[in-house]
Protein backbone atom coordinates (compact mmCIF):
# COMPACT_ATOMS: atom_id res chain seq x y z
CA UNK A 1 0.00 0.00 0.00
CA UNK A 2 0.99 3.61 -0.59
CA UNK A 3 1.09 6.39 1.98
CA UNK A 4 1.58 10.16 2.04
CA UNK A 5 1.16 10.79 -1.68
CA UNK A 6 0.07 14.14 -3.09
CA UNK A 7 0.30 15.41 -6.67
CA UNK A 8 -1.53 17.41 -9.28
CA UNK A 9 -1.70 17.28 -13.05
CA UNK A 10 -2.77 20.29 -15.10
CA UNK A 11 -3.79 20.79 -18.72
CA UNK A 12 -0.89 20.07 -21.05
CA UNK A 13 0.93 17.93 -18.48
CA UNK A 14 1.68 14.24 -18.18
CA UNK A 15 2.68 12.38 -15.04
CA UNK A 16 4.64 9.14 -15.30
CA UNK A 17 4.00 6.74 -12.42
CA UNK A 18 7.04 4.52 -11.88
CA UNK A 19 7.77 1.61 -9.62
CA UNK A 20 8.59 -2.04 -9.43
CA UNK A 21 6.03 -4.73 -10.20
CA UNK A 22 3.40 -5.05 -7.50
CA UNK A 23 4.10 -1.71 -5.80
CA UNK A 24 0.67 -0.26 -6.58
CA UNK A 25 0.83 1.50 -9.96
CA UNK A 26 -2.28 -0.19 -11.30
CA UNK A 27 -4.13 0.26 -8.00
CA UNK A 28 -3.33 3.98 -8.03
CA UNK A 29 -4.51 4.36 -11.64
CA UNK A 30 -7.69 2.40 -10.86
CA UNK A 31 -8.37 4.72 -7.91
CA UNK A 32 -7.88 7.80 -10.09
CA UNK A 33 -10.27 6.28 -12.63
CA UNK A 34 -12.93 5.58 -10.01
CA UNK A 35 -12.78 1.81 -10.47
CA UNK A 36 -11.40 1.25 -7.00
CA UNK A 37 -11.83 3.37 -3.88
CA UNK A 38 -8.79 4.49 -1.90
CA UNK A 39 -8.88 3.42 1.74
CA UNK A 40 -8.38 7.06 2.73
CA UNK A 41 -7.61 10.41 1.18
CA UNK A 42 -9.32 12.01 -1.79
CA UNK A 43 -9.01 12.35 -5.53
CA UNK A 44 -10.50 15.40 -7.22
CA UNK A 45 -11.16 15.50 -10.94
CA UNK A 46 -12.31 18.53 -12.85
CA UNK A 47 -12.65 16.78 -16.23
CA UNK A 48 -13.99 13.58 -17.72
CA UNK A 49 -11.34 10.89 -17.98
CA UNK A 50 -10.76 7.88 -20.18
CA UNK A 51 -8.94 4.84 -18.77
CA UNK A 52 -6.89 2.36 -20.77
CA UNK A 53 -5.75 -0.67 -18.78
CA UNK A 54 -3.85 -3.85 -19.50
CA UNK A 55 -7.03 -5.23 -21.07
CA UNK A 56 -7.80 -3.19 -24.17
CA UNK A 57 -11.50 -2.51 -23.51
CA UNK A 58 -12.66 -3.96 -26.80
CA UNK A 59 -15.33 -6.48 -27.68
CA UNK A 60 -13.92 -9.25 -29.88
CA UNK A 61 -17.18 -10.03 -31.68
CA UNK A 62 -17.63 -6.41 -32.81
CA UNK A 63 -15.74 -4.99 -35.75
CA UNK A 64 -12.98 -2.45 -35.21
CA UNK A 65 -15.34 0.33 -36.36
CA UNK A 66 -18.21 -0.93 -34.17
CA UNK A 67 -15.91 -0.90 -31.13
CA UNK A 68 -14.97 2.73 -31.77
CA UNK A 69 -18.59 3.68 -32.46
CA UNK A 70 -19.59 2.09 -29.15
CA UNK A 71 -17.03 4.10 -27.16
CA UNK A 72 -17.87 7.28 -29.06
CA UNK A 73 -21.54 6.78 -28.19
CA UNK A 74 -20.80 6.07 -24.50
CA UNK A 75 -18.77 9.27 -24.13
CA UNK A 76 -20.77 11.39 -26.56
CA UNK A 77 -17.53 11.75 -28.45
CA UNK A 78 -16.47 12.21 -32.02
CA UNK A 79 -16.53 10.42 -35.34
CA UNK A 80 -14.34 7.28 -35.11
CA UNK A 81 -12.91 7.55 -38.65
CA UNK A 82 -10.03 9.91 -37.69
CA UNK A 83 -9.11 7.56 -34.81
CA UNK A 84 -8.96 4.64 -37.27
CA UNK A 85 -6.69 6.65 -39.53
CA UNK A 86 -4.48 7.93 -36.71
CA UNK A 87 -3.71 4.42 -35.48
CA UNK A 88 -3.46 2.91 -39.00
CA UNK A 89 -6.53 0.72 -38.50
CA UNK A 90 -8.60 1.80 -41.55
CA UNK A 91 -7.83 -1.42 -43.43
CA UNK A 92 -9.24 -3.39 -40.50
CA UNK A 93 -12.40 -1.32 -39.93
CA UNK A 94 -14.78 -4.20 -40.74
CA UNK A 95 -12.65 -6.98 -39.21
CA UNK A 96 -13.86 -8.49 -35.93
CA UNK A 97 -11.63 -7.12 -33.18
CA UNK A 98 -11.09 -10.65 -31.88
CA UNK A 99 -9.20 -11.47 -35.10
CA UNK A 100 -6.60 -8.72 -34.64
CA UNK A 101 -3.03 -9.30 -33.50
CA UNK A 102 -2.07 -8.25 -29.96
CA UNK A 103 -0.46 -5.06 -31.28
CA UNK A 104 -3.49 -4.21 -33.42
CA UNK A 105 -5.79 -4.77 -30.43
CA UNK A 106 -3.62 -2.44 -28.35
CA UNK A 107 -3.80 0.22 -31.07
CA UNK A 108 -7.58 -0.16 -31.15
CA UNK A 109 -7.69 0.17 -27.36
CA UNK A 110 -5.66 3.37 -27.62
CA UNK A 111 -7.69 4.65 -30.59
CA UNK A 112 -10.80 4.58 -28.44
CA UNK A 113 -9.26 7.33 -26.29
CA UNK A 114 -9.47 9.63 -29.31
CA UNK A 115 -13.24 9.19 -29.66
CA UNK A 116 -14.05 9.90 -26.01
CA UNK A 117 -13.30 13.61 -25.99
CA UNK A 118 -11.85 13.10 -22.50
CA UNK A 119 -9.24 15.66 -21.44
CA UNK A 120 -7.58 13.31 -18.92
CA UNK A 121 -6.16 10.01 -20.08
CA UNK A 122 -5.22 7.45 -17.42
CA UNK A 123 -3.02 4.83 -19.06
CA UNK A 124 -1.71 1.64 -17.50
CA UNK A 125 1.29 0.40 -19.51
CA UNK A 126 -0.05 1.80 -22.82
CA UNK A 127 2.85 0.53 -24.94
CA UNK A 128 2.50 -3.17 -24.05
CA UNK A 129 2.34 -5.28 -27.26
CA UNK A 130 3.37 -2.35 -29.47
CA UNK A 131 6.40 -2.58 -31.75
CA UNK A 132 8.89 0.31 -31.87
CA UNK A 133 7.10 2.00 -34.78
CA UNK A 134 3.77 1.99 -32.97
CA UNK A 135 5.30 3.15 -29.68
CA UNK A 136 6.44 6.23 -31.63
CA UNK A 137 2.93 6.58 -33.07
CA UNK A 138 1.45 6.45 -29.56
CA UNK A 139 3.94 9.06 -28.34
CA UNK A 140 2.98 11.40 -31.20
CA UNK A 141 -0.71 10.99 -30.33
CA UNK A 142 0.03 11.59 -26.64
CA UNK A 143 2.07 14.71 -27.45
CA UNK A 144 -0.77 16.03 -29.65
CA UNK A 145 -3.22 15.37 -26.79
CA UNK A 146 -1.03 17.30 -24.35
CA UNK A 147 -0.40 20.12 -26.84
CA UNK A 148 -4.18 20.39 -27.27
CA UNK A 149 -4.68 20.99 -23.55
CA UNK A 150 -5.22 17.41 -22.48
CA UNK A 151 -3.45 15.67 -19.62
CA UNK A 152 -2.30 12.15 -18.85
CA UNK A 153 -1.31 9.99 -15.91
CA UNK A 154 0.42 6.84 -17.06
CA UNK A 155 2.61 3.98 -15.96
CA UNK A 156 5.40 2.51 -18.02
CA UNK A 157 8.53 0.44 -17.57
CA UNK A 158 10.11 1.83 -20.74
CA UNK A 159 11.62 5.24 -21.40
CA UNK A 160 8.93 7.09 -23.31
CA UNK A 161 11.28 9.90 -24.30
CA UNK A 162 8.68 12.63 -23.79
CA UNK A 163 8.80 15.52 -21.35
CA UNK A 164 6.68 14.73 -18.29
CA UNK A 165 6.67 14.83 -14.53
CA UNK A 166 7.44 11.56 -12.79
CA UNK A 167 6.67 10.02 -9.44
CA UNK A 168 8.33 6.86 -8.14
CA UNK A 169 6.00 4.90 -5.87
CA UNK A 170 8.87 3.42 -3.88
CA UNK A 171 8.96 6.78 -2.08
CA UNK A 172 5.36 6.27 -0.90
CA UNK A 173 5.35 2.59 0.02
CA UNK A 174 3.83 2.32 3.46
CA UNK A 175 5.60 0.40 6.18
CA UNK A 176 2.23 -1.04 7.12
CA UNK A 177 -0.71 -1.67 4.82
CA UNK A 178 -3.12 1.11 5.70
CA UNK A 179 -3.80 1.98 2.02
CA UNK A 180 -3.59 5.72 2.54
CA UNK A 181 -3.80 7.83 -0.62
CA UNK A 182 -3.48 11.50 0.15
CA UNK A 183 -5.03 14.32 -1.84
CA UNK A 184 -4.52 14.25 -5.60
CA UNK A 185 -5.82 17.04 -7.81
CA UNK A 186 -6.01 16.34 -11.50
CA UNK A 187 -6.59 18.99 -14.13
CA UNK A 188 -6.71 22.02 -11.88
XYZ file of C-alpha atoms in Angstrom:
188
model
C 0.000 0.000 0.000
C 0.994 3.605 -0.591
C 1.094 6.392 1.975
C 1.585 10.164 2.039
C 1.156 10.789 -1.681
C 0.075 14.144 -3.088
C 0.299 15.409 -6.669
C -1.527 17.414 -9.281
C -1.705 17.279 -13.053
C -2.769 20.291 -15.101
C -3.791 20.791 -18.718
C -0.886 20.072 -21.045
C 0.933 17.927 -18.482
C 1.679 14.244 -18.178
C 2.682 12.375 -15.038
C 4.640 9.136 -15.302
C 4.003 6.739 -12.418
C 7.044 4.518 -11.881
C 7.767 1.607 -9.624
C 8.592 -2.044 -9.426
C 6.030 -4.730 -10.198
C 3.403 -5.049 -7.496
C 4.101 -1.715 -5.802
C 0.667 -0.256 -6.585
C 0.826 1.505 -9.959
C -2.283 -0.194 -11.303
C -4.132 0.262 -8.003
C -3.328 3.975 -8.031
C -4.510 4.358 -11.636
C -7.689 2.403 -10.860
C -8.365 4.718 -7.909
C -7.879 7.795 -10.085
C -10.273 6.281 -12.630
C -12.930 5.576 -10.013
C -12.777 1.814 -10.473
C -11.396 1.252 -6.996
C -11.828 3.374 -3.883
C -8.787 4.486 -1.905
C -8.884 3.415 1.738
C -8.382 7.059 2.729
C -7.615 10.415 1.179
C -9.316 12.013 -1.793
C -9.007 12.350 -5.526
C -10.503 15.397 -7.223
C -11.156 15.495 -10.938
C -12.308 18.533 -12.851
C -12.650 16.781 -16.226
C -13.987 13.583 -17.720
C -11.342 10.894 -17.982
C -10.757 7.881 -20.179
C -8.940 4.842 -18.766
C -6.889 2.365 -20.767
C -5.752 -0.666 -18.784
C -3.851 -3.855 -19.500
C -7.030 -5.226 -21.066
C -7.797 -3.190 -24.172
C -11.495 -2.507 -23.514
C -12.664 -3.957 -26.797
C -15.331 -6.483 -27.678
C -13.920 -9.249 -29.880
C -17.181 -10.026 -31.685
C -17.627 -6.409 -32.805
C -15.737 -4.985 -35.753
C -12.976 -2.450 -35.206
C -15.343 0.326 -36.356
C -18.205 -0.929 -34.166
C -15.910 -0.899 -31.130
C -14.969 2.730 -31.768
C -18.587 3.680 -32.462
C -19.590 2.093 -29.151
C -17.034 4.105 -27.158
C -17.865 7.279 -29.056
C -21.535 6.783 -28.191
C -20.803 6.070 -24.504
C -18.769 9.270 -24.131
C -20.775 11.394 -26.557
C -17.528 11.745 -28.449
C -16.468 12.209 -32.016
C -16.531 10.419 -35.342
C -14.343 7.281 -35.115
C -12.910 7.545 -38.653
C -10.026 9.906 -37.687
C -9.110 7.561 -34.807
C -8.962 4.644 -37.270
C -6.685 6.648 -39.534
C -4.479 7.930 -36.710
C -3.710 4.424 -35.477
C -3.461 2.914 -39.001
C -6.527 0.725 -38.505
C -8.597 1.796 -41.554
C -7.830 -1.417 -43.432
C -9.240 -3.393 -40.496
C -12.403 -1.324 -39.929
C -14.779 -4.205 -40.738
C -12.652 -6.978 -39.212
C -13.856 -8.489 -35.925
C -11.626 -7.116 -33.175
C -11.092 -10.650 -31.880
C -9.195 -11.468 -35.097
C -6.596 -8.725 -34.636
C -3.028 -9.299 -33.496
C -2.070 -8.254 -29.960
C -0.461 -5.057 -31.277
C -3.491 -4.212 -33.417
C -5.787 -4.769 -30.425
C -3.617 -2.437 -28.346
C -3.797 0.221 -31.073
C -7.584 -0.164 -31.147
C -7.687 0.170 -27.360
C -5.657 3.373 -27.623
C -7.695 4.655 -30.590
C -10.803 4.577 -28.438
C -9.258 7.333 -26.292
C -9.470 9.629 -29.307
C -13.238 9.195 -29.661
C -14.048 9.901 -26.014
C -13.304 13.611 -25.992
C -11.852 13.101 -22.496
C -9.238 15.664 -21.439
C -7.579 13.313 -18.925
C -6.161 10.006 -20.082
C -5.224 7.454 -17.422
C -3.021 4.833 -19.062
C -1.712 1.635 -17.501
C 1.289 0.402 -19.513
C -0.053 1.795 -22.822
C 2.846 0.525 -24.939
C 2.503 -3.165 -24.047
C 2.342 -5.277 -27.259
C 3.372 -2.350 -29.470
C 6.398 -2.582 -31.746
C 8.888 0.306 -31.866
C 7.097 2.000 -34.785
C 3.769 1.990 -32.966
C 5.303 3.151 -29.679
C 6.437 6.233 -31.626
C 2.931 6.584 -33.067
C 1.451 6.454 -29.562
C 3.942 9.062 -28.341
C 2.982 11.396 -31.197
C -0.711 10.990 -30.329
C 0.032 11.588 -26.641
C 2.070 14.706 -27.451
C -0.766 16.029 -29.649
C -3.216 15.372 -26.794
C -1.029 17.299 -24.349
C -0.400 20.122 -26.838
C -4.177 20.385 -27.275
C -4.675 20.991 -23.554
C -5.221 17.406 -22.485
C -3.446 15.668 -19.619
C -2.296 12.147 -18.849
C -1.315 9.989 -15.910
C 0.418 6.837 -17.061
C 2.613 3.983 -15.960
C 5.402 2.508 -18.023
C 8.529 0.442 -17.572
C 10.114 1.828 -20.737
C 11.618 5.239 -21.405
C 8.926 7.092 -23.314
C 11.280 9.905 -24.301
C 8.683 12.627 -23.786
C 8.797 15.517 -21.349
C 6.682 14.735 -18.290
C 6.670 14.835 -14.526
C 7.439 11.563 -12.789
C 6.668 10.017 -9.442
C 8.333 6.858 -8.137
C 5.998 4.903 -5.874
C 8.874 3.420 -3.876
C 8.957 6.775 -2.082
C 5.357 6.274 -0.896
C 5.355 2.595 0.025
C 3.828 2.323 3.462
C 5.605 0.398 6.183
C 2.226 -1.040 7.119
C -0.708 -1.669 4.825
C -3.119 1.111 5.699
C -3.805 1.981 2.025
C -3.591 5.718 2.545
C -3.797 7.832 -0.615
C -3.484 11.503 0.154
C -5.028 14.319 -1.838
C -4.521 14.248 -5.603
C -5.824 17.037 -7.810
C -6.007 16.336 -11.504
C -6.593 18.988 -14.126
C -6.711 22.020 -11.879
